[in-house]
Amino acid sequence: MQSPRSAHHLPNAPRLVHPPDPGTTMSREWESLQRRITKCSACPRLREYCRAVARTRKKMHADEEYWGRPVPSLGGARSGLLILGLAPAAHGANRTGRMFTGDSSGDWLYAALHRFGFASQASSTGPDDGLRLIDCVISAAAHCAPPDNRPSRQELDRCRPWLAEEVDIVEPELVVVLGRIAWETWWHLLGERGVKLPRPRPKFGHGQWIELPGQVPVLQGYQIGRASGRGR
């Protein structure tokens, strides 16, 4: 269940898939879902923290208006690649309102996505910089920035239904989980969907492929971000 393979790999360019027109049912469902995510108030501790950070701000961003709300996923409906990270950074996506942008995590992630043809540019600093994902969606185990980058188990459980809805719309062909918590989130989601899971759970390991019969292959990778710690 837990063996690297050369048969699956990130291609040099994404599949040539035309994104759905904005007026299609699929796109409307996706846009509606992301709007609902931004209005979520299920985790009072996280909501208060995000608002507090938006009020106090970081000195280098003192003149900017922070997003300060749950951060929607980035990308569009029916994408072949789903990237699942941990959570927005307090002064990154909690500021820009775009997942994993505005801090060091985005510097690495979008450069890599651009190199493989999944992003229109190699960096993103704000919501109006022209970044566009191609056949790729970026989501998170928690959509609100958590104190010390550590959402509680209960907060992760409350946020996971959003991911379930996203997967139904996106129908990915490959999932990349960034960090142990993202991997555990995906594993819990499979269990909640009635997938027969092996025991014990395959351990997290950077560069490992996890393949279960009838399920989307999963590639594990270290969590991105300067303060994340390897494999967390």
PDB file of N, CA, C and O in Angstrom, residues 44-98:
ATOM      1  N   PRO A  44     -15.027  29.138  17.004  1.00  0.00           N
ATOM      2  CA  PRO A  44     -14.886  30.480  17.592  1.00  0.00           C
ATOM      3  C   PRO A  44     -13.445  30.875  17.888  1.00  0.00           C
ATOM      4  O   PRO A  44     -13.072  32.036  17.700  1.00  0.00           O
ATOM      5  N   ARG A  45     -12.633  29.943  18.366  1.00  0.00           N
ATOM      6  CA  ARG A  45     -11.237  30.268  18.682  1.00  0.00           C
ATOM      7  C   ARG A  45     -10.496  30.734  17.439  1.00  0.00           C
ATOM      8  O   ARG A  45      -9.754  31.740  17.475  1.00  0.00           O
ATOM      9  N   LEU A  46     -10.687  30.042  16.333  1.00  0.00           N
ATOM     10  CA  LEU A  46     -10.000  30.416  15.093  1.00  0.00           C
ATOM     11  C   LEU A  46     -10.540  31.722  14.523  1.00  0.00           C
ATOM     12  O   LEU A  46      -9.770  32.555  14.026  1.00  0.00           O
ATOM     13  N   ARG A  47     -11.842  31.912  14.598  1.00  0.00           N
ATOM     14  CA  ARG A  47     -12.412  33.144  14.069  1.00  0.00           C
ATOM     15  C   ARG A  47     -11.896  34.350  14.846  1.00  0.00           C
ATOM     16  O   ARG A  47     -11.557  35.378  14.269  1.00  0.00           O
ATOM     17  N   GLU A  48     -11.840  34.250  16.167  1.00  0.00           N
ATOM     18  CA  GLU A  48     -11.353  35.360  16.971  1.00  0.00           C
ATOM     19  C   GLU A  48      -9.881  35.619  16.691  1.00  0.00           C
ATOM     20  O   GLU A  48      -9.448  36.778  16.599  1.00  0.00           O
ATOM     21  N   TYR A  49      -9.104  34.576  16.528  1.00  0.00           N
ATOM     22  CA  TYR A  49      -7.671  34.746  16.245  1.00  0.00           C
ATOM     23  C   TYR A  49      -7.470  35.441  14.898  1.00  0.00           C
ATOM     24  O   TYR A  49      -6.665  36.384  14.797  1.00  0.00           O
ATOM     25  N   CYS A  50      -8.185  35.014  13.883  1.00  0.00           N
ATOM     26  CA  CYS A  50      -8.037  35.631  12.556  1.00  0.00           C
ATOM     27  C   CYS A  50      -8.428  37.103  12.583  1.00  0.00           C
ATOM     28  O   CYS A  50      -7.769  37.949  11.969  1.00  0.00           O
ATOM     29  N   ARG A  51      -9.501  37.413  13.296  1.00  0.00           N
ATOM     30  CA  ARG A  51      -9.923  38.813  13.400  1.00  0.00           C
ATOM     31  C   ARG A  51      -8.896  39.642  14.182  1.00  0.00           C
ATOM     32  O   ARG A  51      -8.606  40.789  13.816  1.00  0.00           O
ATOM     33  N   ALA A  52      -8.352  39.059  15.247  1.00  0.00           N
ATOM     34  CA  ALA A  52      -7.361  39.780  16.050  1.00  0.00           C
ATOM     35  C   ALA A  52      -6.107  40.077  15.234  1.00  0.00           C
ATOM     36  O   ALA A  52      -5.559  41.185  15.292  1.00  0.00           O
ATOM     37  N   VAL A  53      -5.649  39.103  14.459  1.00  0.00           N
ATOM     38  CA  VAL A  53      -4.475  39.312  13.609  1.00  0.00           C
ATOM     39  C   VAL A  53      -4.769  40.399  12.573  1.00  0.00           C
ATOM     40  O   VAL A  53      -3.914  41.247  12.280  1.00  0.00           O
ATOM     41  N   ALA A  54      -5.981  40.374  12.025  1.00  0.00           N
ATOM     42  CA  ALA A  54      -6.360  41.381  11.026  1.00  0.00           C
ATOM     43  C   ALA A  54      -6.417  42.784  11.622  1.00  0.00           C
ATOM     44  O   ALA A  54      -6.154  43.773  10.922  1.00  0.00           O
ATOM     45  N   ARG A  55      -6.731  42.866  12.912  1.00  0.00           N
ATOM     46  CA  ARG A  55      -6.773  44.178  13.561  1.00  0.00           C
ATOM     47  C   ARG A  55      -5.364  44.695  13.875  1.00  0.00           C
ATOM     48  O   ARG A  55      -5.056  45.869  13.642  1.00  0.00           O
ATOM     49  N   THR A  56      -4.528  43.838  14.433  1.00  0.00           N
ATOM     50  CA  THR A  56      -3.203  44.284  14.881  1.00  0.00           C
ATOM     51  C   THR A  56      -2.203  44.360  13.737  1.00  0.00           C
ATOM     52  O   THR A  56      -1.368  45.253  13.698  1.00  0.00           O
ATOM     53  N   ARG A  57      -2.242  43.414  12.832  1.00  0.00           N
ATOM     54  CA  ARG A  57      -1.402  43.378  11.631  1.00  0.00           C
ATOM     55  C   ARG A  57       0.090  43.286  11.967  1.00  0.00           C
ATOM     56  O   ARG A  57       0.508  43.513  13.085  1.00  0.00           O
ATOM     57  N   LYS A  58       0.823  42.948  10.965  1.00  0.00           N
ATOM     58  CA  LYS A  58       2.275  42.897  11.069  1.00  0.00           C
ATOM     59  C   LYS A  58       2.820  44.238  10.602  1.00  0.00           C
ATOM     60  O   LYS A  58       2.253  44.881   9.723  1.00  0.00           O
ATOM     61  N   LYS A  59       3.933  44.663  11.187  1.00  0.00           N
ATOM     62  CA  LYS A  59       4.457  45.997  10.885  1.00  0.00           C
ATOM     63  C   LYS A  59       4.653  46.202   9.393  1.00  0.00           C
ATOM     64  O   LYS A  59       4.303  47.261   8.849  1.00  0.00           O
ATOM     65  N   MET A  60       5.183  45.188   8.717  1.00  0.00           N
ATOM     66  CA  MET A  60       5.467  45.348   7.287  1.00  0.00           C
ATOM     67  C   MET A  60       4.185  45.402   6.448  1.00  0.00           C
ATOM     68  O   MET A  60       4.207  45.811   5.286  1.00  0.00           O
ATOM     69  N   HIS A  61       3.048  44.999   7.038  1.00  0.00           N
ATOM     70  CA  HIS A  61       1.773  45.035   6.320  1.00  0.00           C
ATOM     71  C   HIS A  61       0.775  45.983   7.003  1.00  0.00           C
ATOM     72  O   HIS A  61      -0.433  45.858   6.808  1.00  0.00           O
ATOM     73  N   ALA A  62       1.287  46.924   7.782  1.00  0.00           N
ATOM     74  CA  ALA A  62       0.419  47.785   8.598  1.00  0.00           C
ATOM     75  C   ALA A  62      -0.563  48.599   7.762  1.00  0.00           C
ATOM     76  O   ALA A  62      -1.655  48.942   8.235  1.00  0.00           O
ATOM     77  N   ASP A  63      -0.203  48.909   6.525  1.00  0.00           N
ATOM     78  CA  ASP A  63      -1.066  49.739   5.686  1.00  0.00           C
ATOM     79  C   ASP A  63      -2.027  48.918   4.832  1.00  0.00           C
ATOM     80  O   ASP A  63      -2.792  49.481   4.050  1.00  0.00           O
ATOM     81  N   GLU A  64      -1.984  47.596   4.974  1.00  0.00           N
ATOM     82  CA  GLU A  64      -2.843  46.734   4.163  1.00  0.00           C
ATOM     83  C   GLU A  64      -4.092  46.335   4.930  1.00  0.00           C
ATOM     84  O   GLU A  64      -4.086  46.251   6.156  1.00  0.00           O
ATOM     85  N   GLU A  65      -5.150  46.069   4.204  1.00  0.00           N
ATOM     86  CA  GLU A  65      -6.369  45.541   4.812  1.00  0.00           C
ATOM     87  C   GLU A  65      -6.315  44.025   4.760  1.00  0.00           C
ATOM     88  O   GLU A  65      -6.227  43.433   3.677  1.00  0.00           O
ATOM     89  N   TYR A  66      -6.377  43.382   5.922  1.00  0.00           N
ATOM     90  CA  TYR A  66      -6.317  41.924   5.996  1.00  0.00           C
ATOM     91  C   TYR A  66      -7.671  41.304   5.640  1.00  0.00           C
ATOM     92  O   TYR A  66      -8.721  41.878   5.911  1.00  0.00           O
ATOM     93  N   TRP A  67      -7.618  40.118   5.069  1.00  0.00           N
ATOM     94  CA  TRP A  67      -8.826  39.344   4.773  1.00  0.00           C
ATOM     95  C   TRP A  67      -9.532  38.976   6.077  1.00  0.00           C
ATOM     96  O   TRP A  67     -10.708  39.239   6.264  1.00  0.00           O
ATOM     97  N   GLY A  68      -8.841  38.287   6.978  1.00  0.00           N
ATOM     98  CA  GLY A  68      -9.328  38.030   8.319  1.00  0.00           C
ATOM     99  C   GLY A  68     -10.523  37.107   8.445  1.00  0.00           C
ATOM    100  O   GLY A  68     -11.207  37.111   9.466  1.00  0.00           O
ATOM    101  N   ARG A  69     -10.790  36.302   7.423  1.00  0.00           N
ATOM    102  CA  ARG A  69     -11.930  35.381   7.435  1.00  0.00           C
ATOM    103  C   ARG A  69     -11.462  33.994   6.983  1.00  0.00           C
ATOM    104  O   ARG A  69     -10.312  33.843   6.576  1.00  0.00           O
ATOM    105  N   PRO A  70     -12.321  32.988   7.023  1.00  0.00           N
ATOM    106  CA  PRO A  70     -11.930  31.693   6.456  1.00  0.00           C
ATOM    107  C   PRO A  70     -11.498  31.876   5.002  1.00  0.00           C
ATOM    108  O   PRO A  70     -12.148  32.605   4.241  1.00  0.00           O
ATOM    109  N   VAL A  71     -10.413  31.223   4.631  1.00  0.00           N
ATOM    110  CA  VAL A  71      -9.841  31.396   3.297  1.00  0.00           C
ATOM    111  C   VAL A  71     -10.399  30.328   2.362  1.00  0.00           C
ATOM    112  O   VAL A  71     -10.300  29.127   2.656  1.00  0.00           O
ATOM    113  N   PRO A  72     -10.989  30.725   1.235  1.00  0.00           N
ATOM    114  CA  PRO A  72     -11.515  29.731   0.301  1.00  0.00           C
ATOM    115  C   PRO A  72     -10.387  28.990  -0.398  1.00  0.00           C
ATOM    116  O   PRO A  72      -9.235  29.447  -0.425  1.00  0.00           O
ATOM    117  N   SER A  73     -10.707  27.852  -0.969  1.00  0.00           N
ATOM    118  CA  SER A  73      -9.720  27.127  -1.768  1.00  0.00           C
ATOM    119  C   SER A  73      -9.477  27.873  -3.067  1.00  0.00           C
ATOM    120  O   SER A  73     -10.329  28.625  -3.543  1.00  0.00           O
ATOM    121  N   LEU A  74      -8.318  27.628  -3.640  1.00  0.00           N
ATOM    122  CA  LEU A  74      -7.916  28.329  -4.858  1.00  0.00           C
ATOM    123  C   LEU A  74      -7.944  27.354  -6.026  1.00  0.00           C
ATOM    124  O   LEU A  74      -7.451  26.229  -5.918  1.00  0.00           O
ATOM    125  N   GLY A  75      -8.507  27.775  -7.134  1.00  0.00           N
ATOM    126  CA  GLY A  75      -8.617  26.913  -8.306  1.00  0.00           C
ATOM    127  C   GLY A  75     -10.066  26.797  -8.720  1.00  0.00           C
ATOM    128  O   GLY A  75     -10.931  27.532  -8.231  1.00  0.00           O
ATOM    129  N   GLY A  76     -10.343  25.861  -9.621  1.00  0.00           N
ATOM    130  CA  GLY A  76     -11.687  25.737 -10.148  1.00  0.00           C
ATOM    131  C   GLY A  76     -12.190  24.313 -10.142  1.00  0.00           C
ATOM    132  O   GLY A  76     -11.458  23.365  -9.858  1.00  0.00           O
ATOM    133  N   ALA A  77     -13.474  24.169 -10.463  1.00  0.00           N
ATOM    134  CA  ALA A  77     -14.110  22.856 -10.477  1.00  0.00           C
ATOM    135  C   ALA A  77     -13.472  21.945 -11.520  1.00  0.00           C
ATOM    136  O   ALA A  77     -12.944  22.397 -12.535  1.00  0.00           O
ATOM    137  N   ARG A  78     -13.536  20.646 -11.243  1.00  0.00           N
ATOM    138  CA  ARG A  78     -13.041  19.611 -12.139  1.00  0.00           C
ATOM    139  C   ARG A  78     -11.576  19.835 -12.511  1.00  0.00           C
ATOM    140  O   ARG A  78     -11.235  20.123 -13.651  1.00  0.00           O
ATOM    141  N   SER A  79     -10.719  19.692 -11.531  1.00  0.00           N
ATOM    142  CA  SER A  79      -9.278  19.808 -11.749  1.00  0.00           C
ATOM    143  C   SER A  79      -8.612  18.467 -11.478  1.00  0.00           C
ATOM    144  O   SER A  79      -9.019  17.737 -10.561  1.00  0.00           O
ATOM    145  N   GLY A  80      -7.591  18.135 -12.249  1.00  0.00           N
ATOM    146  CA  GLY A  80      -6.940  16.842 -12.097  1.00  0.00           C
ATOM    147  C   GLY A  80      -6.096  16.719 -10.852  1.00  0.00           C
ATOM    148  O   GLY A  80      -5.921  15.629 -10.307  1.00  0.00           O
ATOM    149  N   LEU A  81      -5.536  17.846 -10.375  1.00  0.00           N
ATOM    150  CA  LEU A  81      -4.631  17.830  -9.231  1.00  0.00           C
ATOM    151  C   LEU A  81      -5.250  18.570  -8.060  1.00  0.00           C
ATOM    152  O   LEU A  81      -5.670  19.719  -8.184  1.00  0.00           O
ATOM    153  N   LEU A  82      -5.308  17.899  -6.896  1.00  0.00           N
ATOM    154  CA  LEU A  82      -5.747  18.522  -5.654  1.00  0.00           C
ATOM    155  C   LEU A  82      -4.573  18.542  -4.692  1.00  0.00           C
ATOM    156  O   LEU A  82      -4.001  17.491  -4.368  1.00  0.00           O
ATOM    157  N   ILE A  83      -4.204  19.731  -4.229  1.00  0.00           N
ATOM    158  CA  ILE A  83      -3.142  19.883  -3.241  1.00  0.00           C
ATOM    159  C   ILE A  83      -3.797  20.244  -1.919  1.00  0.00           C
ATOM    160  O   ILE A  83      -4.572  21.197  -1.829  1.00  0.00           O
ATOM    161  N   LEU A  84      -3.474  19.472  -0.885  1.00  0.00           N
ATOM    162  CA  LEU A  84      -4.060  19.686   0.438  1.00  0.00           C
ATOM    163  C   LEU A  84      -2.962  20.028   1.433  1.00  0.00           C
ATOM    164  O   LEU A  84      -2.064  19.218   1.684  1.00  0.00           O
ATOM    165  N   GLY A  85      -3.029  21.245   1.977  1.00  0.00           N
ATOM    166  CA  GLY A  85      -2.071  21.681   2.984  1.00  0.00           C
ATOM    167  C   GLY A  85      -2.703  21.717   4.359  1.00  0.00           C
ATOM    168  O   GLY A  85      -3.806  21.186   4.577  1.00  0.00           O
ATOM    169  N   LEU A  86      -2.014  22.363   5.305  1.00  0.00           N
ATOM    170  CA  LEU A  86      -2.510  22.408   6.672  1.00  0.00           C
ATOM    171  C   LEU A  86      -3.527  23.530   6.867  1.00  0.00           C
ATOM    172  O   LEU A  86      -4.709  23.282   7.107  1.00  0.00           O
ATOM    173  N   ALA A  87      -3.085  24.792   6.778  1.00  0.00           N
ATOM    174  CA  ALA A  87      -3.958  25.921   7.093  1.00  0.00           C
ATOM    175  C   ALA A  87      -3.326  27.207   6.583  1.00  0.00           C
ATOM    176  O   ALA A  87      -2.107  27.270   6.360  1.00  0.00           O
ATOM    177  N   PRO A  88      -4.121  28.263   6.408  1.00  0.00           N
ATOM    178  CA  PRO A  88      -3.563  29.559   6.019  1.00  0.00           C
ATOM    179  C   PRO A  88      -2.611  30.089   7.095  1.00  0.00           C
ATOM    180  O   PRO A  88      -2.773  29.796   8.283  1.00  0.00           O
ATOM    181  N   ALA A  89      -1.638  30.869   6.670  1.00  0.00           N
ATOM    182  CA  ALA A  89      -0.738  31.533   7.610  1.00  0.00           C
ATOM    183  C   ALA A  89      -1.368  32.836   8.085  1.00  0.00           C
ATOM    184  O   ALA A  89      -2.109  33.494   7.348  1.00  0.00           O
ATOM    185  N   ALA A  90      -1.078  33.207   9.316  1.00  0.00           N
ATOM    186  CA  ALA A  90      -1.704  34.384   9.917  1.00  0.00           C
ATOM    187  C   ALA A  90      -1.475  35.653   9.106  1.00  0.00           C
ATOM    188  O   ALA A  90      -2.382  36.471   8.942  1.00  0.00           O
ATOM    189  N   HIS A  91      -0.245  35.828   8.607  1.00  0.00           N
ATOM    190  CA  HIS A  91       0.080  37.040   7.841  1.00  0.00           C
ATOM    191  C   HIS A  91       0.276  36.742   6.361  1.00  0.00           C
ATOM    192  O   HIS A  91       0.754  37.589   5.612  1.00  0.00           O
ATOM    193  N   GLY A  92      -0.095  35.516   5.951  1.00  0.00           N
ATOM    194  CA  GLY A  92      -0.059  35.132   4.554  1.00  0.00           C
ATOM    195  C   GLY A  92      -1.462  35.149   3.983  1.00  0.00           C
ATOM    196  O   GLY A  92      -2.019  36.189   3.668  1.00  0.00           O
ATOM    197  N   ALA A  93      -2.077  33.964   3.875  1.00  0.00           N
ATOM    198  CA  ALA A  93      -3.419  33.875   3.295  1.00  0.00           C
ATOM    199  C   ALA A  93      -4.477  34.556   4.145  1.00  0.00           C
ATOM    200  O   ALA A  93      -5.492  35.021   3.612  1.00  0.00           O
ATOM    201  N   ASN A  94      -4.275  34.617   5.457  1.00  0.00           N
ATOM    202  CA  ASN A  94      -5.224  35.364   6.295  1.00  0.00           C
ATOM    203  C   ASN A  94      -5.197  36.855   5.954  1.00  0.00           C
ATOM    204  O   ASN A  94      -6.149  37.573   6.240  1.00  0.00           O
ATOM    205  N   ARG A  95      -4.140  37.291   5.327  1.00  0.00           N
ATOM    206  CA  ARG A  95      -4.017  38.682   4.870  1.00  0.00           C
ATOM    207  C   ARG A  95      -4.525  38.831   3.437  1.00  0.00           C
ATOM    208  O   ARG A  95      -5.298  39.732   3.127  1.00  0.00           O
ATOM    209  N   THR A  96      -4.087  37.920   2.538  1.00  0.00           N
ATOM    210  CA  THR A  96      -4.398  38.076   1.112  1.00  0.00           C
ATOM    211  C   THR A  96      -5.759  37.509   0.726  1.00  0.00           C
ATOM    212  O   THR A  96      -6.340  37.920  -0.281  1.00  0.00           O
ATOM    213  N   GLY A  97      -6.252  36.518   1.504  1.00  0.00           N
ATOM    214  CA  GLY A  97      -7.501  35.870   1.144  1.00  0.00           C
ATOM    215  C   GLY A  97      -7.354  34.825   0.068  1.00  0.00           C
ATOM    216  O   GLY A  97      -8.351  34.299  -0.437  1.00  0.00           O
ATOM    217  N   ARG A  98      -6.119  34.472  -0.285  1.00  0.00           N
ATOM    218  CA  ARG A  98      -5.864  33.432  -1.292  1.00  0.00           C
ATOM    219  C   ARG A  98      -4.964  32.374  -0.677  1.00  0.00           C
ATOM    220  O   ARG A  98      -3.920  32.692  -0.103  1.00  0.00           O
TER     221      ARG A  98
END
